[in-house]
C-alpha positions as YAML, in Angstrom:
chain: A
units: angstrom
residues:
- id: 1
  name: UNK
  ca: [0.00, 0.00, 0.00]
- id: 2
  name: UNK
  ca: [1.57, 3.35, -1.24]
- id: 3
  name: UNK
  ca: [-0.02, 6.82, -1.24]
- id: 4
  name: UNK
  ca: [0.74, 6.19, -5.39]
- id: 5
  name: UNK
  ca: [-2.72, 4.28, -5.59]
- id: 6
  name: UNK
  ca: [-4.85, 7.96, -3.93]
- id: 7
  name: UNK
  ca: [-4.73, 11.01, -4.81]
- id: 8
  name: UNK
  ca: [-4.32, 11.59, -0.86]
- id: 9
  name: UNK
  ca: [-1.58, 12.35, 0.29]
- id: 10
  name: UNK
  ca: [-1.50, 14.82, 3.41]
- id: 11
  name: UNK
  ca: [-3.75, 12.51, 6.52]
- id: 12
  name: UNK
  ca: [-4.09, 14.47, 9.43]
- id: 13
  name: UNK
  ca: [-4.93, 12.32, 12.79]
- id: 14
  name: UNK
  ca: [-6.03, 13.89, 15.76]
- id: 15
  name: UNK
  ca: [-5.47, 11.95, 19.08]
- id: 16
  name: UNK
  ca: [-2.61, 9.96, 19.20]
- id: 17
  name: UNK
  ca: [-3.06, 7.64, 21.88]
- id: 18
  name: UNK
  ca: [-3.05, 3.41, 21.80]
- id: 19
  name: UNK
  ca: [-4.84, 3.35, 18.47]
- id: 20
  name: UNK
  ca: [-4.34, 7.20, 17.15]
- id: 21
  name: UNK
  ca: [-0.55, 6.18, 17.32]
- id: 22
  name: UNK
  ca: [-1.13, 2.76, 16.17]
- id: 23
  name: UNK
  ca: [-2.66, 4.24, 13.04]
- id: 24
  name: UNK
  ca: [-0.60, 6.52, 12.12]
- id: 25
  name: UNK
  ca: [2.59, 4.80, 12.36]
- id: 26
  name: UNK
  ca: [1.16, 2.64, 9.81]
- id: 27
  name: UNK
  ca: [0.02, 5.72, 7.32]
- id: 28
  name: UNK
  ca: [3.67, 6.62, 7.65]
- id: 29
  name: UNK
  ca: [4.97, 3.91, 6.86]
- id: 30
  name: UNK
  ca: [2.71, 3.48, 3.56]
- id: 31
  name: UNK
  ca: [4.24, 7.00, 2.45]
- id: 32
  name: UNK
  ca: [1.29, 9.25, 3.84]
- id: 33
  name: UNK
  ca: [2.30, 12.83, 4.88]
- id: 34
  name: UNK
  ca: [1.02, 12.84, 8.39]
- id: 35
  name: UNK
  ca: [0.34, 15.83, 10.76]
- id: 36
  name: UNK
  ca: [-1.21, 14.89, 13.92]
- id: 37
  name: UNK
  ca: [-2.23, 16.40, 17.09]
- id: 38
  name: UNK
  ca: [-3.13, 15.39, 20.83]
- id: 39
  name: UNK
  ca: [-3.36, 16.99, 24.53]
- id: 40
  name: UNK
  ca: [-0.60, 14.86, 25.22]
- id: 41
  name: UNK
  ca: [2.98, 16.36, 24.17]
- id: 42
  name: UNK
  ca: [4.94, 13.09, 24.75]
- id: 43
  name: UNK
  ca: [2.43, 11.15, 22.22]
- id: 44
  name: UNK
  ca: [3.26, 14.64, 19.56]
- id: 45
  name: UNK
  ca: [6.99, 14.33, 19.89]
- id: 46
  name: UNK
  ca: [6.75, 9.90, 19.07]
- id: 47
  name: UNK
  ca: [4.45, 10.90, 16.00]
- id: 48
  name: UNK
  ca: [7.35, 13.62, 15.32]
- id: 49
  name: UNK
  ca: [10.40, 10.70, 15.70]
- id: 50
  name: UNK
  ca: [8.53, 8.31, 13.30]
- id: 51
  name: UNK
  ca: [8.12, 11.19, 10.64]
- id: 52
  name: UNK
  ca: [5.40, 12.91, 11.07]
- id: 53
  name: UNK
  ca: [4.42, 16.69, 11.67]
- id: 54
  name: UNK
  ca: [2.99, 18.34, 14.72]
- id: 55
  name: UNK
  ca: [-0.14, 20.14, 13.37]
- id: 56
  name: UNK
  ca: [-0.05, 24.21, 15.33]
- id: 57
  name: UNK
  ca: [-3.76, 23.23, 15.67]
- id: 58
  name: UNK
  ca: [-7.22, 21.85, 14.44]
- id: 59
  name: UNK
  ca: [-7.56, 24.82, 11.86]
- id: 60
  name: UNK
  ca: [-4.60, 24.13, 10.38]
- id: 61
  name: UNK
  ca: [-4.52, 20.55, 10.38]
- id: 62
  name: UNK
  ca: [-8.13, 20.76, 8.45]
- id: 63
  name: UNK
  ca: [-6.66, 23.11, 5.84]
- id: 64
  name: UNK
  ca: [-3.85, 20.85, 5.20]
- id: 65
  name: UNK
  ca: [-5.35, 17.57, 4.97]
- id: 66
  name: UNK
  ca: [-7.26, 15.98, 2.53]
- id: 67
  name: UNK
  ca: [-8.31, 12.79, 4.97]
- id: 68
  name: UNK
  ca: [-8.77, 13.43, 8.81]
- id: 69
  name: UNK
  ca: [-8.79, 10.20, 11.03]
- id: 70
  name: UNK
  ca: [-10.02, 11.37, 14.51]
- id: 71
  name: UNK
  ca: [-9.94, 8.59, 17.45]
- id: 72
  name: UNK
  ca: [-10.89, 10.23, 21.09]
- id: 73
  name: UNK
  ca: [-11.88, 9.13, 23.95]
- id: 74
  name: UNK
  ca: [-15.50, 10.99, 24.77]
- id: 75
  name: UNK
  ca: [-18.36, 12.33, 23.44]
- id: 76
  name: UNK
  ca: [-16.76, 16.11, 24.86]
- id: 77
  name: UNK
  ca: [-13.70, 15.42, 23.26]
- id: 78
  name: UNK
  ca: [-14.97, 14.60, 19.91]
- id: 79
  name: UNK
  ca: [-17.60, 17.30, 19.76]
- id: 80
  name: UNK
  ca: [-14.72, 19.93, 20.64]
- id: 81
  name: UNK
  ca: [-12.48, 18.82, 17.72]
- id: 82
  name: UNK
  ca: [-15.34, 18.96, 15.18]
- id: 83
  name: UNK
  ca: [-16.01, 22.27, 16.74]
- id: 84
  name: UNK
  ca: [-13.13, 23.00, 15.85]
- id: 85
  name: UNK
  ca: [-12.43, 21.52, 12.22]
- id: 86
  name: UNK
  ca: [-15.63, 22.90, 11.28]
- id: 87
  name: UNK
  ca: [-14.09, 26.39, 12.31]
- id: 88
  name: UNK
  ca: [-11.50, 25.86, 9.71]
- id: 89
  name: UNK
  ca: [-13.94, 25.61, 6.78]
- id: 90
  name: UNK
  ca: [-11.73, 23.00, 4.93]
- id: 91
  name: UNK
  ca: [-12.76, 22.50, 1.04]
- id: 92
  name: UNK
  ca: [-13.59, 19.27, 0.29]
- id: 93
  name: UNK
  ca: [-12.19, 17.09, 3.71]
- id: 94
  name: UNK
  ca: [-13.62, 13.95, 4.52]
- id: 95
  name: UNK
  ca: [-13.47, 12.80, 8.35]
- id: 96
  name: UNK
  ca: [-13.05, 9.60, 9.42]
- id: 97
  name: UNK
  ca: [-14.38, 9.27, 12.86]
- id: 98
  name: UNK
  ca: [-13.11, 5.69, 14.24]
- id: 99
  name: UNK
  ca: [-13.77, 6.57, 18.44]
- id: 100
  name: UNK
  ca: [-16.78, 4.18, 20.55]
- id: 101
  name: UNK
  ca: [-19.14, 7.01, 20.87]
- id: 102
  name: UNK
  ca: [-22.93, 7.08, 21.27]
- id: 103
  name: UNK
  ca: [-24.53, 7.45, 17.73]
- id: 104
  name: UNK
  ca: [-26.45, 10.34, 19.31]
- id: 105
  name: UNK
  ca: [-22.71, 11.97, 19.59]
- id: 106
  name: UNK
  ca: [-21.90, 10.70, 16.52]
- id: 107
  name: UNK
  ca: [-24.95, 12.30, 14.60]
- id: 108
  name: UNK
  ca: [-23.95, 15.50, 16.31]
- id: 109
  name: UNK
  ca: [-20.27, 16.08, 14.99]
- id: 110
  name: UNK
  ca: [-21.70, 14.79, 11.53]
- id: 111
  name: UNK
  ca: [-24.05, 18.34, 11.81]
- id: 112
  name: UNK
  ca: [-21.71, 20.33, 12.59]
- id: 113
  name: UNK
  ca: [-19.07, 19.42, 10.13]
- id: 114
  name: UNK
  ca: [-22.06, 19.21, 6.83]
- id: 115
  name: UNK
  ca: [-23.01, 22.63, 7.86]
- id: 116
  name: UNK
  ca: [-19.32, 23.47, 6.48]
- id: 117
  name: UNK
  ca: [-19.37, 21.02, 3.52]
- id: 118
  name: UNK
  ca: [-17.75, 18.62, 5.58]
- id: 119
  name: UNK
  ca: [-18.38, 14.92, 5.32]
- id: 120
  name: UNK
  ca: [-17.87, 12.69, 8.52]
- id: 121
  name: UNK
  ca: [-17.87, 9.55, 7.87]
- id: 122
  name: UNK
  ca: [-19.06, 6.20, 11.35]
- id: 123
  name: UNK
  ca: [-16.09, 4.27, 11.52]
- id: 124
  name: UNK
  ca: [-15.20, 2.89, 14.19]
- id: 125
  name: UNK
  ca: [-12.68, -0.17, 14.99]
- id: 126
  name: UNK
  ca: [-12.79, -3.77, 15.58]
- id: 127
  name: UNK
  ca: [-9.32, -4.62, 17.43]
- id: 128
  name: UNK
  ca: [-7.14, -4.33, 20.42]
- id: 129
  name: UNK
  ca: [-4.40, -1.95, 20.67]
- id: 130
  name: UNK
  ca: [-2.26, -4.85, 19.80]
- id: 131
  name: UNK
  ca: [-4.07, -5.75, 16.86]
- id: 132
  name: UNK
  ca: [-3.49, -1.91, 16.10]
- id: 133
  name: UNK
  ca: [-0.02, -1.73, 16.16]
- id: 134
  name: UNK
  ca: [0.28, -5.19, 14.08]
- id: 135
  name: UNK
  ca: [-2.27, -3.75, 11.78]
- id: 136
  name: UNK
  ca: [-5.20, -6.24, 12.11]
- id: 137
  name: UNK
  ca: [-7.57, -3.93, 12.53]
- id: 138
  name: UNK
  ca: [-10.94, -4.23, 10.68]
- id: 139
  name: UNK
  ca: [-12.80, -0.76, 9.49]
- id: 140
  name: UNK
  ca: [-16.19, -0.67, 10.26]
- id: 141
  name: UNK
  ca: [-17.23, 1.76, 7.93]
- id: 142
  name: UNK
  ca: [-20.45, 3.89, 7.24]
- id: 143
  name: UNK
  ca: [-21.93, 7.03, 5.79]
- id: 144
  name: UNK
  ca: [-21.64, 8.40, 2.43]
- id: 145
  name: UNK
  ca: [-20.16, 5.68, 0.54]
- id: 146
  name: UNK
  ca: [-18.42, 7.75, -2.41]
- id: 147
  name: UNK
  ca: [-16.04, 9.89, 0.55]
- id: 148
  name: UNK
  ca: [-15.77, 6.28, 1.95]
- id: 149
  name: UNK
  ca: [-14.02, 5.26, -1.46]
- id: 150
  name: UNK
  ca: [-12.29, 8.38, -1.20]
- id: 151
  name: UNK
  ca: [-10.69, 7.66, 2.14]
- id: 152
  name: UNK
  ca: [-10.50, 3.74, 1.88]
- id: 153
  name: UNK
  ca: [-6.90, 4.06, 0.90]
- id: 154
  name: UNK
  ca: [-6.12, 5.89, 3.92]
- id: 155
  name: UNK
  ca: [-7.98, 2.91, 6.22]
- id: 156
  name: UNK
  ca: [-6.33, 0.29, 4.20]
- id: 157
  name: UNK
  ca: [-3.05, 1.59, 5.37]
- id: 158
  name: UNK
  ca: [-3.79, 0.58, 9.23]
- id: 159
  name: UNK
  ca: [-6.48, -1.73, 9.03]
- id: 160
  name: UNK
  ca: [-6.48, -5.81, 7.59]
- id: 161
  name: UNK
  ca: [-10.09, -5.35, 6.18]
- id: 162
  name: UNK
  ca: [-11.72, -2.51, 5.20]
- id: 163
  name: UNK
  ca: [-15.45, -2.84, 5.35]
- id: 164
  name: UNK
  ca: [-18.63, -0.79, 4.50]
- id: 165
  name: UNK
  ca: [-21.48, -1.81, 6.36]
- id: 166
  name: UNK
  ca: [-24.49, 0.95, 5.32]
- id: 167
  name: UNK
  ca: [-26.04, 3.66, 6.09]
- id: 168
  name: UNK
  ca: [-24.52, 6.70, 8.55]
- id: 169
  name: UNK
  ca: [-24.59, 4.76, 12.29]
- id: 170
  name: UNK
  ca: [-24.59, 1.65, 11.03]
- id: 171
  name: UNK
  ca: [-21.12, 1.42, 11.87]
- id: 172
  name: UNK
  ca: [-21.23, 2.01, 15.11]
- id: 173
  name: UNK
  ca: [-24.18, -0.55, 15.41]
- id: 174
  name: UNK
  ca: [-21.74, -3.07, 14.09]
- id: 175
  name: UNK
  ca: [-19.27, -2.35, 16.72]
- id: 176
  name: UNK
  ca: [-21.52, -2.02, 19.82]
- id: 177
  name: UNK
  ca: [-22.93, -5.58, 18.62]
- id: 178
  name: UNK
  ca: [-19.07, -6.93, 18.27]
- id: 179
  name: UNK
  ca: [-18.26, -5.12, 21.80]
- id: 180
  name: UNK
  ca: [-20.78, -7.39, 23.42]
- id: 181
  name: UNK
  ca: [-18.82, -10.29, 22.48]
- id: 182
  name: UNK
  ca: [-15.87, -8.57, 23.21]
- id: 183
  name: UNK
  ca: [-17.13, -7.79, 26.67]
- id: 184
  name: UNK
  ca: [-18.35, -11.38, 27.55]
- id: 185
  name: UNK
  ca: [-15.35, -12.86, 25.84]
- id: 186
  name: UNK
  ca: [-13.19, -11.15, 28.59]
- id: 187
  name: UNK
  ca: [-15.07, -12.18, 31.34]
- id: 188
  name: UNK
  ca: [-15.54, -15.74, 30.28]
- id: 189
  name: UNK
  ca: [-11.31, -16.04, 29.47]
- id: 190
  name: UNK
  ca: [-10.87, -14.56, 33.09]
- id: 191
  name: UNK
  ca: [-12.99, -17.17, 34.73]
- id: 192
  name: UNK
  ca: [-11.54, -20.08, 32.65]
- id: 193
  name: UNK
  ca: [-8.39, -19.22, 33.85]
- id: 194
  name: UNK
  ca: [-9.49, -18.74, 37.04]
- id: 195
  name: UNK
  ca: [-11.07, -22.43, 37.21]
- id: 196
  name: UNK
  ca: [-7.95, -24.30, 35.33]
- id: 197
  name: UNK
  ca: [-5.04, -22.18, 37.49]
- id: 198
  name: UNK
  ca: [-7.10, -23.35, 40.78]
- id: 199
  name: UNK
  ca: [-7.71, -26.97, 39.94]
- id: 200
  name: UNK
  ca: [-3.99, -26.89, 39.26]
- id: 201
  name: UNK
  ca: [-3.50, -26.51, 35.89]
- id: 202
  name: UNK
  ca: [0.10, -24.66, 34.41]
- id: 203
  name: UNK
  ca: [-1.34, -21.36, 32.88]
- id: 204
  name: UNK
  ca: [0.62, -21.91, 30.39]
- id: 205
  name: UNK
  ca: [-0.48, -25.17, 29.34]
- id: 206
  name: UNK
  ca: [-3.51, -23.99, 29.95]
- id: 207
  name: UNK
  ca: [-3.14, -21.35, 27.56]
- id: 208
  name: UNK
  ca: [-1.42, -23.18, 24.66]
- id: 209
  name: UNK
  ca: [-4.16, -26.09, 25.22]
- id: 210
  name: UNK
  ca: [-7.08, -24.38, 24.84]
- id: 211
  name: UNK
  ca: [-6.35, -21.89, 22.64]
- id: 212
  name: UNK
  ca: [-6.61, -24.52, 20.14]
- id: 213
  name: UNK
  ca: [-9.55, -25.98, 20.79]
- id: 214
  name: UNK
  ca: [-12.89, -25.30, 20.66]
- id: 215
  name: UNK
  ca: [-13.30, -23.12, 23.81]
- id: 216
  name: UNK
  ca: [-10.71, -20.93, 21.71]
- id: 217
  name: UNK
  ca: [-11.86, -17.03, 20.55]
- id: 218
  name: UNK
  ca: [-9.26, -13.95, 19.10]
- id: 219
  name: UNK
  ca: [-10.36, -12.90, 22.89]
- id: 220
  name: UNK
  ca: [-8.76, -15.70, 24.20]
- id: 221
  name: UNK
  ca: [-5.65, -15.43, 21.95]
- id: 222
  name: UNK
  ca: [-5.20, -11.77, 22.85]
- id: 223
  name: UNK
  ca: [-5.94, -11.52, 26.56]
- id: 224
  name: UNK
  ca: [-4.87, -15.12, 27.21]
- id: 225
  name: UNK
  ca: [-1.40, -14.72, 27.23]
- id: 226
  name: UNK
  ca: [-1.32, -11.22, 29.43]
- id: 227
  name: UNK
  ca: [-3.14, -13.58, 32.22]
- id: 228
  name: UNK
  ca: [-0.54, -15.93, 31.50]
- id: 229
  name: UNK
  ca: [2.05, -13.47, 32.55]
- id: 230
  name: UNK
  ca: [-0.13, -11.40, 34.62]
- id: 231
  name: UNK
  ca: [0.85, -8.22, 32.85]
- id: 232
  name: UNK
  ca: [-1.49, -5.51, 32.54]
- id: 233
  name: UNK
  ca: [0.23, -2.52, 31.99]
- id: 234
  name: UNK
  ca: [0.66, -1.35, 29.44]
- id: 235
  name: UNK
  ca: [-2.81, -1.79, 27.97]
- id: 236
  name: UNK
  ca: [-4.27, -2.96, 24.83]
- id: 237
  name: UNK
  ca: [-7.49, -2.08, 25.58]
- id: 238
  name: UNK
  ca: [-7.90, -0.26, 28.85]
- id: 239
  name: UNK
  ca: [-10.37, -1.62, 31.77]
- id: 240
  name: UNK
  ca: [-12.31, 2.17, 32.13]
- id: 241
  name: UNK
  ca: [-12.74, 1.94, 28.58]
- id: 242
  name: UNK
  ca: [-14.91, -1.08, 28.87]
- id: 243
  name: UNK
  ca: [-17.01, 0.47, 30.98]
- id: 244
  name: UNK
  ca: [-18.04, 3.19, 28.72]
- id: 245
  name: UNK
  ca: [-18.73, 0.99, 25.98]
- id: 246
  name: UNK
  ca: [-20.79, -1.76, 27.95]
- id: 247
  name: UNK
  ca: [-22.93, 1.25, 29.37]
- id: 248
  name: UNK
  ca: [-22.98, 2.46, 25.00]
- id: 249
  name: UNK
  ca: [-24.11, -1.51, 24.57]
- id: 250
  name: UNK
  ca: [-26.49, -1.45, 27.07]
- id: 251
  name: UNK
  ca: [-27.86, 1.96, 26.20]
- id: 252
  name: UNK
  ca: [-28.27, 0.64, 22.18]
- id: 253
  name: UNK
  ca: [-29.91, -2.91, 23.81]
- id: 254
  name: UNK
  ca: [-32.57, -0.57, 25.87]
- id: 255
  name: UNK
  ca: [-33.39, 2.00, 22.83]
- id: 256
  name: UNK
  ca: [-34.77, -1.05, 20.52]
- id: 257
  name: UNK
  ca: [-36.20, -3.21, 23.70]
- id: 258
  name: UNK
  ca: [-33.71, -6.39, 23.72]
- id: 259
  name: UNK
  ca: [-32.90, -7.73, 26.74]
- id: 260
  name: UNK
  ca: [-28.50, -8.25, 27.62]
- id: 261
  name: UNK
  ca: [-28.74, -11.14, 30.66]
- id: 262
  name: UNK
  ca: [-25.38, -12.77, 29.62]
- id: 263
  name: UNK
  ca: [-23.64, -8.63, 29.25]
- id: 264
  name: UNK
  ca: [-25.00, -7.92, 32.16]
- id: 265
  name: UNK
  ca: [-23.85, -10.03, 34.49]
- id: 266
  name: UNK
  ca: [-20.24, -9.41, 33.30]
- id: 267
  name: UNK
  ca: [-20.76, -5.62, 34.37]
- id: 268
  name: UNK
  ca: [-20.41, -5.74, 38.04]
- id: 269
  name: UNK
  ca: [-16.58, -7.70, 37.17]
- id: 270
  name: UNK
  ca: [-15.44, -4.22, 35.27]
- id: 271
  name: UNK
  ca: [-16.70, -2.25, 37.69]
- id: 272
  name: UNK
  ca: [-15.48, -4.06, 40.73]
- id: 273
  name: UNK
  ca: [-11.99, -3.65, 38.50]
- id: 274
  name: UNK
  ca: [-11.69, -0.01, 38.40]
- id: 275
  name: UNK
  ca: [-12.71, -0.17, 42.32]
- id: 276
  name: UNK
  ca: [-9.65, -2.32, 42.78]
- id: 277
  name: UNK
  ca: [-7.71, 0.10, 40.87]
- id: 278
  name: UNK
  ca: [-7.49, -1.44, 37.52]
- id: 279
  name: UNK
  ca: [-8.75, 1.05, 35.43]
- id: 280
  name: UNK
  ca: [-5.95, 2.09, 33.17]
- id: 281
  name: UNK
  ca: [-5.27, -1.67, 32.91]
- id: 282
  name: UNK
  ca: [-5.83, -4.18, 30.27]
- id: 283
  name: UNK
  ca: [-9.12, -6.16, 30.17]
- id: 284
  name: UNK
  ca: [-6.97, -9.17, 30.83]
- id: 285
  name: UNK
  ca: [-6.89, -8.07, 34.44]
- id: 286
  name: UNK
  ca: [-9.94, -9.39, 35.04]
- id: 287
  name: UNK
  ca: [-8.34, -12.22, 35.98]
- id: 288
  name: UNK
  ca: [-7.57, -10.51, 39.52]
- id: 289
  name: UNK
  ca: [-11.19, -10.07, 40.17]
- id: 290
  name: UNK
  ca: [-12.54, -13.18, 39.57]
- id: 291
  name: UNK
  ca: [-9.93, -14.82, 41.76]
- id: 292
  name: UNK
  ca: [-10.11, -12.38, 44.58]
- id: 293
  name: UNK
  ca: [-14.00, -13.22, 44.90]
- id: 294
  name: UNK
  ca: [-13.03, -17.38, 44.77]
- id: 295
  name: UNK
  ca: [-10.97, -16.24, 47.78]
- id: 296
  name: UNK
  ca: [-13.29, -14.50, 49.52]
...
């Protein structure tokens, strides 16, 4: 993948944290020129060492991209950087938002940016942080599908597939559905380890065993071996970040009348994790939870 197949060439990316950095490493590395921004200076000055170009801010990162890839971590955050792209008046940008964000949220940047000739574009991520930085990501894409085409060389730089799934929110459907699994996945690899290390099983073993098998998911193959070695930090996928999405699952689940049992009774492990003081730790940490309640 080289920028010579698009007639993109400038990507800006704003928020450069697990997955913002993830992606544009990757963009670099296909030949992209990348300017990027983020509240953190120590995430600017790594996009800076790989090649990239600290944007002086949103207005002129808009004005000098063709492609913006935004990936934030709340609703406030992402309606401030539209805010502020939209200030910019860019001709003819296309924004690729890829954060977990309500489709309420999601509706509301899209507003704000058409009201400038902006298109956004739903398109949020299926993957782990590791995933991201191997570039196994898979775009779940939706919106106006002719500024999808447009920016589809720019996703196919960091993701595996590339997908369009339908109308505007559709994406973010998609991924709320997938985070369900994800979310019960977790829980369920937690408490199988939980069971096997206790019964006396080598975690490892364990691990290798049934990773193979049937019981076997990408959940299990990702988060499996951090429980084998117990290590957390730094995270994939971040424990407080699984809170806000099962509370976005739950809040899709509720708005069209379906009933979560199986979600729901993985909540109060998440939540019991931040309370333990897990929350900027990976998912896998779960683990710690379910074995501090076998021991009482």
């Amino acid at each position: 993948m080289t920028t010579a197949q698009t007639d993109v060439t400038t990507v800006g990316v704003v928020g450069l944290g697990i997955m913002g950095s993830a992606m544009s490493g990757h963009l670099l590395t296909a030949g992209f020129d990348v300017t990027g921004t983020d509240l953190a200076r120590p995430a600017v000055d790594e996009l800076v060492a790989r090649g990239g170009r600290p944007a002086r801010d949103l207005a002129a990162l808009a004005r000098e991209s063709a492609v913006v890839v935004t990936s934030l971590p709340s609703a406030a955050a992402a309606l401030e950087v539209c805010r502020g792209l939209a200030a910019a008046e860019p001709a003819d940008l296309v924004v690729v938002e890829t954060s977990t964000l309500s489709l309420a949220v999601k509706q509301e940047c899209r507003e704000l940016l058409a009201a400038v000739g902006v298109t956004l574009l739903d398109c949020p991520l299926s993957g782990t942080g590791a995933q991201a930085r191997d570039r196994d990501l898979v775009v779940l894409g939706s919106g106006d599908e002719a500024a999808f085409e447009k920016a589809r060389p720019v996703m196919a730089a960091f993701a595996r597939s590339v997908r369009f799934v339908g109308p505007f929110g559709h994406g973010i459907t998609m991924k709320l559905v997938a985070n369900l699994l994800v979310s019960i996945h977790n829980a369920s690899t937690a408490e199988a380890f939980a069971l096997g290390v206790a019964a006396g099983l080598d975690p490892a073993v364990l691990y290798e065993t049934v990773r193979e098998g049937a019981g076997g998911s990408v959940i299990f193959d990702k988060r499996g071996s951090l429980m084998v070695e117990r290590a957390y930090r730094p995270a994939t996928a971040r424990v407080s970040m699984f809170v806000k999405d099962v509370s976005l699952v739950q809040e899709l689940a509720a708005s069209v009348g379906v009933a979560t049992p199986v979600l729901d009774a993985t909540l109060p492990l998440y939540t019991k994790a931040v309370d333990a003081g897990w929350a900027d730790a990976d998912a896998a940490a779960l683990l710690e939870v379910v074995e501090a309640e076998v021991r009482g």
